[in-house]
Amino acid sequence: GEVGIIESIQLKNFMCHSNLGPFQFGSNLNFVIGTNGSGKSSVLTALIVGLGGKATATNRGSSLKMFIQKGETSADISITLRNQGRDAFKPELYGTSITVNQRINQDGSRTCKLKSKAGTIISSKKEELIGILDHFNIQVVDNPVSVLTQEMSKQFLQTKNEGDKYKFFMKATQLEQMKEDYSFIGKTKKNTRVQIEQGEERLEELKQLYLEKKEIFKSIAFVNDMQSRLKDLKHQMAWAVVSEMEKEVEVLKEGIKAEEGNTEFLQKVEECQVRVNEAEKKCKAIQDKLITISEEAQALHPQCISLKAEVQSKRKAANETEIVYNRSKTELKRLGKDNEQLRKRIEELKSCANQVSEPEKLERQRRIAYLREQLKAFHDEEIMIDQQVDQFQQAISKCREEHSRLRRENSDMQQALDAKQKQLRDLKDSKTNTLKRFGAHMPAFLEAIEMAHKQGHFRKKPLGPLGALIHPKDPELILAIESCLKGLLQAFCCDNHSDERTLQFLMSKYYARGYRPQIIVNKFQNKIYDTRQRAVHHPEFPSVLTALEIDNPVVANCLIDMRGIETVLLIKSSRKAREVMQCHRPPKNCKEAFTAEGDQVFERRYYSSIFDRPRFLSQDVEAEISHLDKEIENKRAQLTASQQRLYSIENEIRQNEDHLYGHQRHQKQLQVKIVRTANAEIADLENLEEHQSVDVHILQDEAEENKARMESVKQDMELQSRKMKELKNSLQAAEKQLEEVKEKIHQVEEIAGPIKAELNQAESEVENSKRRLQHYEDKQREHVAFINKHKDLLVAKGKELEEKMAKARQIFSERIKVTRTVKSLDAEMNRLRERINSESSHRGNREEIIQQFHYAKERYEDASNKVKNLRRFIAVLDEVMTERLKVYRQFLR
């Protein structure tokens, strides 16, 4: 044959050979010759191992790892077998040759790969190799005719026992195996005959049982008509169910078509969206206008402050110049009077110069000069006292202004301290009842709401305060959330306006007008709005909605409607908030952001928070109490220091008033001295009608000196007048400019007032439009959900209809036109089943009888066939064994 012939063999790292072969063999007899150690035995050993033989079968080693060349980690054997002709093994997979690759590993294991002619690995299973060897009838281990090792050949040649040689012959020719097979077949044949005898006995029993069941089966044939009728009704029932299901599907289709044609809510949504867009556009325009005006006002404030400071400094300079001018004017008047008196006295002295003695005249002149010097000293002291009086009056005025300012600050600090103390009391109370954070009356108010609800005064129980129904996830964002929600934390939510009026009435019992919590009317819903399309989504920062745990959907919906919490980001860092909102375009749907300090950030604006600590949502009450205690202590210390400063200023005012009173009294005394004493004595001396000789030249010199002083004072007055005029002009200009700036600020504020009102109205319109839009969007979503629900129902009904039709076709393949209803068919089927059950109870269960009959028949036929097959097998086996035994005996001879 053309199969099983060894075409080639190749060894790598096998025994002492690193690379041996490949050896190509011919189709006939092949001789392998060579010197000792050239690899002849290695080829034979590799053939045994390569075709699956064990190491011990080669008589060259006890383990496969001993065949690996020293220093190597593995050995490879490749044997190619011819696979041609009609006895080829799986030629469609392997082709014209099969290559067996065996790899021996260092741990003594081996792997086998069976390749096709093209080199493709077909299998790596040992069972496949055994199948190939069996198919090719190759016996590399047990048959010495196939492979005769050196040890076995020596053993065969050295033996002298004829019996051993006969055994070798029997083994080599496989006659020994054949003998064992014949012996096994004989035993099998004997056992089979025993089975046939037992089967025949059992067959007779089964035949009797089958005949009995057959008789009983024939006796219930009259029930078949009812069974047939029931079967027909089942067929009709199957298609009647299909017909009714088709009618339901048709009704659903018509309903969906009608609903899809209803676009009322869609039109309303579009109209509301247009209104919202218009309202937002209007609101944006007003906001921009208000921002522009506010920026103008803010820009004017620094200018106004600087102008105020400038006016004050200029007014002070003008007042000081006017004081100096008035003093010069007073001095000039005094000098004029002195000059007039000197002129008159000189004239008098000239007229009576010849009548007065020289010593008396000199003495009188010295006295007059002394009195005039004393009068001048009095005048200088009066001027100094005037200045001191002015200083004391200014100091008193400043102290009174400071006193008024400190009193206002004291009042503000006292109010702030009272508020902090009240907040501390509420916080301490909230340790036992958290609702007291929202006010001391809140627990009682909520009990009143609960009582009114139980008495049926509310359609739906109001919810609130909203701050008690929300829980921040991140404690660091609590202040930001409070800054965002503000008064909404104390607000209540009602389902309808009737409940709102009832709640207002209850509030009037616990809260004064102007201090009542806000009431929001919003229809209660069982699920939170779907905000996926209009909410802000940021990979790093949460929105207020996502930063809160809100159990009640009504609360969440209320905060979404009133504050748009799905569009407000929370960013802890103010720098990062400015970067996100102002350095780049704000994230989609983001209107504003709040920082951890509570600052509010818009795209073009930034407002600092007026709060520094959370009040309602804080989770660490002890820390808040400790912080409030410290704040109260600080406020008390500030208030004490302010009060001490107030007392100090009051003492300073009293001291300055005492000094002022003393200087004014001293000023009056000086005036009395000047007018009554010095002037009177000078007048008396000058009016003496003594005929003394007076030195007219001294008085004339004094008069000239007085005139020179008057000229000097006049020049000073002219300079002071010009300076005073310039300062007054500058002051008037500055005051005018200040008034203009104040007027501008007033005008801007007057303009901003109506715009703010207009903005509030516009924002209210936006909120109302959004609520209407939300209402109709919800209605549209409900409408779409209703349609989708019916479409899903239609799909389910369609699938159910297909299933029903499939079941109907399984029951009866051709469609039946049914005029009866499922109910009437079911009633008739039930009546038939009752009659069949009645007959079955009388004669036995028909199904069981039929089943028992068929079971007995099957058992009998099965046993009969088995016995026949065994008999046929014994006959064929006898014929084959006889023929082969005859041939075997001939072969032995």
Coordinates of C-alpha atoms in Angstrom, one line a residue, residues 316-519:
K316 CA -10.7 125.0 55.8
A317 CA -8.1 127.1 53.9
A318 CA -10.7 129.8 53.1
N319 CA -11.9 129.9 56.7
E320 CA -8.4 130.2 58.0
T321 CA -7.6 133.0 55.5
E322 CA -10.8 134.8 56.4
I323 CA -9.9 134.6 60.1
V324 CA -6.5 136.2 59.3
Y325 CA -8.2 138.8 57.2
N326 CA -10.7 139.7 59.9
R327 CA -7.9 140.0 62.5
S328 CA -6.1 142.3 60.1
K329 CA -9.3 144.3 59.6
T330 CA -9.8 144.6 63.4
E331 CA -6.1 145.6 63.8
L332 CA -6.6 148.2 61.0
K333 CA -9.7 149.7 62.8
R334 CA -7.8 149.8 66.0
L335 CA -4.9 151.6 64.4
G336 CA -7.3 154.0 62.7
K337 CA -8.8 154.9 66.1
D338 CA -5.3 155.3 67.5
N339 CA -4.3 157.5 64.6
E340 CA -7.4 159.7 65.1
Q341 CA -6.7 160.0 68.8
L342 CA -3.1 160.9 68.1
R343 CA -4.1 163.6 65.6
K344 CA -6.5 165.2 68.0
R345 CA -4.0 165.0 70.8
I346 CA -1.3 166.6 68.7
E347 CA -3.6 169.4 67.8
E348 CA -4.6 169.9 71.4
L349 CA -1.0 169.9 72.5
K350 CA 0.0 172.3 69.8
S351 CA -2.7 174.7 71.0
C352 CA -1.7 174.6 74.6
A353 CA 2.0 173.8 74.2
N354 CA 3.1 177.2 75.6
Q355 CA 0.9 176.7 78.8
V356 CA 2.2 173.3 80.1
S357 CA 5.4 172.8 82.0
E358 CA 8.0 170.5 80.5
P359 CA 8.4 167.9 83.3
E360 CA 4.6 167.2 83.6
K361 CA 4.3 166.9 79.9
L362 CA 7.1 164.3 79.8
E363 CA 5.6 162.3 82.6
R364 CA 2.2 162.3 81.0
Q365 CA 3.7 161.2 77.7
R366 CA 5.6 158.3 79.4
R367 CA 2.3 157.2 81.1
I368 CA 0.4 157.4 77.8
A369 CA 3.2 155.4 76.1
Y370 CA 3.1 152.8 78.9
L371 CA -0.7 152.5 78.7
R372 CA -0.6 152.2 74.9
E373 CA 2.0 149.4 75.2
Q374 CA -0.2 147.7 77.8
L375 CA -3.3 148.2 75.5
K376 CA -1.3 146.7 72.6
A377 CA -0.4 143.7 74.8
F378 CA -4.1 143.4 75.7
H379 CA -5.0 143.4 72.0
D380 CA -2.4 140.7 71.2
E381 CA -3.7 138.6 74.0
E382 CA -7.3 139.1 72.8
I383 CA -6.2 137.9 69.3
M384 CA -4.5 134.8 70.7
I385 CA -7.6 134.1 72.9
D386 CA -9.8 134.4 69.7
Q387 CA -7.6 131.9 68.0
Q388 CA -7.7 129.5 71.0
V389 CA -11.5 129.9 71.1
D390 CA -11.8 129.0 67.5
Q391 CA -9.6 126.0 68.1
F392 CA -11.7 124.8 71.0
Q393 CA -14.9 125.3 69.0
Q394 CA -13.5 123.3 66.1
A395 CA -12.3 120.6 68.5
I396 CA -15.7 120.5 70.2
S397 CA -17.4 120.2 66.8
K398 CA -15.1 117.4 65.7
C399 CA -15.6 115.5 69.0
R400 CA -19.4 115.9 68.7
E401 CA -19.2 114.5 65.1
E402 CA -17.0 111.6 66.3
H403 CA -19.4 111.1 69.3
S404 CA -22.4 110.8 66.9
R405 CA -20.6 108.4 64.7
L406 CA -19.5 106.2 67.6
R407 CA -23.1 106.2 69.0
R408 CA -24.3 105.0 65.7
E409 CA -21.6 102.3 65.6
N410 CA -22.4 101.3 69.2
S411 CA -26.1 100.9 68.3
D412 CA -25.1 98.8 65.2
M413 CA -22.7 96.7 67.2
Q414 CA -25.4 96.2 70.0
Q415 CA -27.9 95.1 67.4
A416 CA -25.3 92.7 65.8
L417 CA -24.5 91.4 69.3
D418 CA -28.2 90.8 70.1
A419 CA -28.6 89.0 66.7
K420 CA -25.5 86.8 67.4
Q421 CA -26.8 86.0 70.9
K422 CA -30.2 85.1 69.5
Q423 CA -28.5 82.9 66.9
L424 CA -26.4 81.3 69.7
R425 CA -29.6 80.5 71.7
D426 CA -31.2 79.0 68.6
L427 CA -28.2 76.9 67.9
K428 CA -28.0 75.6 71.5
D429 CA -31.7 74.8 71.3
S430 CA -31.1 73.0 68.0
K431 CA -28.9 70.5 69.7
T432 CA -32.1 68.9 71.0
N433 CA -34.3 70.1 68.2
T434 CA -32.7 71.0 64.8
L435 CA -35.8 72.8 63.7
K436 CA -35.0 75.7 66.2
R437 CA -32.2 76.7 63.8
F438 CA -35.0 78.1 61.7
G439 CA -36.5 80.2 64.5
A440 CA -37.7 79.6 68.1
H441 CA -41.3 79.3 66.9
M442 CA -40.7 76.8 64.2
P443 CA -41.3 73.5 66.1
A444 CA -44.6 74.9 67.5
F445 CA -45.6 76.2 64.0
L446 CA -44.9 72.8 62.4
E447 CA -47.0 71.1 65.1
A448 CA -49.8 73.5 64.3
I449 CA -49.5 72.6 60.6
E450 CA -49.6 68.9 61.5
M451 CA -52.7 69.4 63.6
A452 CA -54.5 71.4 60.9
H453 CA -53.6 68.7 58.4
K454 CA -55.1 66.0 60.6
Q455 CA -58.3 68.1 61.0
G456 CA -58.6 68.3 57.1
H457 CA -57.8 72.0 56.7
F458 CA -55.2 71.3 54.0
R459 CA -55.7 69.4 50.8
K460 CA -52.1 68.4 50.9
K461 CA -49.8 69.0 53.8
P462 CA -47.4 71.9 53.2
L463 CA -43.7 71.1 53.2
G464 CA -41.1 73.2 55.0
P465 CA -38.9 74.8 56.0
L466 CA -37.1 73.7 52.8
G467 CA -33.7 74.0 54.5
A468 CA -34.7 71.2 56.9
L469 CA -35.6 68.9 54.0
I470 CA -32.2 69.1 52.1
H471 CA -28.8 67.8 53.1
P472 CA -25.5 69.0 51.6
K473 CA -23.1 66.1 50.6
D474 CA -19.9 68.2 51.0
P475 CA -19.6 70.2 54.3
E476 CA -17.2 72.6 52.6
L477 CA -20.0 73.8 50.2
I478 CA -22.6 74.6 52.9
L479 CA -21.9 78.3 53.0
A480 CA -22.1 78.4 49.2
I481 CA -25.4 76.6 49.2
E482 CA -26.9 79.0 51.8
S483 CA -25.6 82.0 49.9
C484 CA -27.4 80.7 46.8
L485 CA -30.7 79.7 48.4
K486 CA -30.9 82.5 51.0
G487 CA -34.5 83.0 52.2
L488 CA -35.7 79.9 50.4
L489 CA -34.2 77.8 53.2
Q490 CA -37.0 79.1 55.5
A491 CA -39.7 79.0 52.9
F492 CA -42.7 76.6 52.7
C493 CA -44.2 74.9 49.7
C494 CA -48.0 74.5 49.1
D495 CA -49.8 72.4 46.5
N496 CA -52.5 75.0 45.8
H497 CA -53.6 78.5 46.7
S498 CA -56.3 77.4 49.1
D499 CA -53.6 75.7 51.2
E500 CA -51.5 78.8 50.9
R501 CA -54.3 81.0 52.5
T502 CA -54.7 78.5 55.3
L503 CA -50.9 78.5 55.9
Q504 CA -50.8 82.3 55.9
F505 CA -53.5 82.4 58.6
L506 CA -51.5 80.0 60.7
M507 CA -48.3 82.0 60.2
S508 CA -50.0 85.2 61.5
K509 CA -50.3 83.5 64.9
Y510 CA -46.5 82.8 65.2
Y511 CA -44.8 85.5 63.0
A512 CA -45.2 89.3 62.9
R513 CA -46.0 90.9 59.5
G514 CA -42.8 91.4 57.5
Y515 CA -41.0 88.5 59.3
R516 CA -43.0 85.6 57.9
P517 CA -41.3 82.9 55.8
Q518 CA -42.0 82.8 52.1
I519 CA -44.8 80.6 50.8

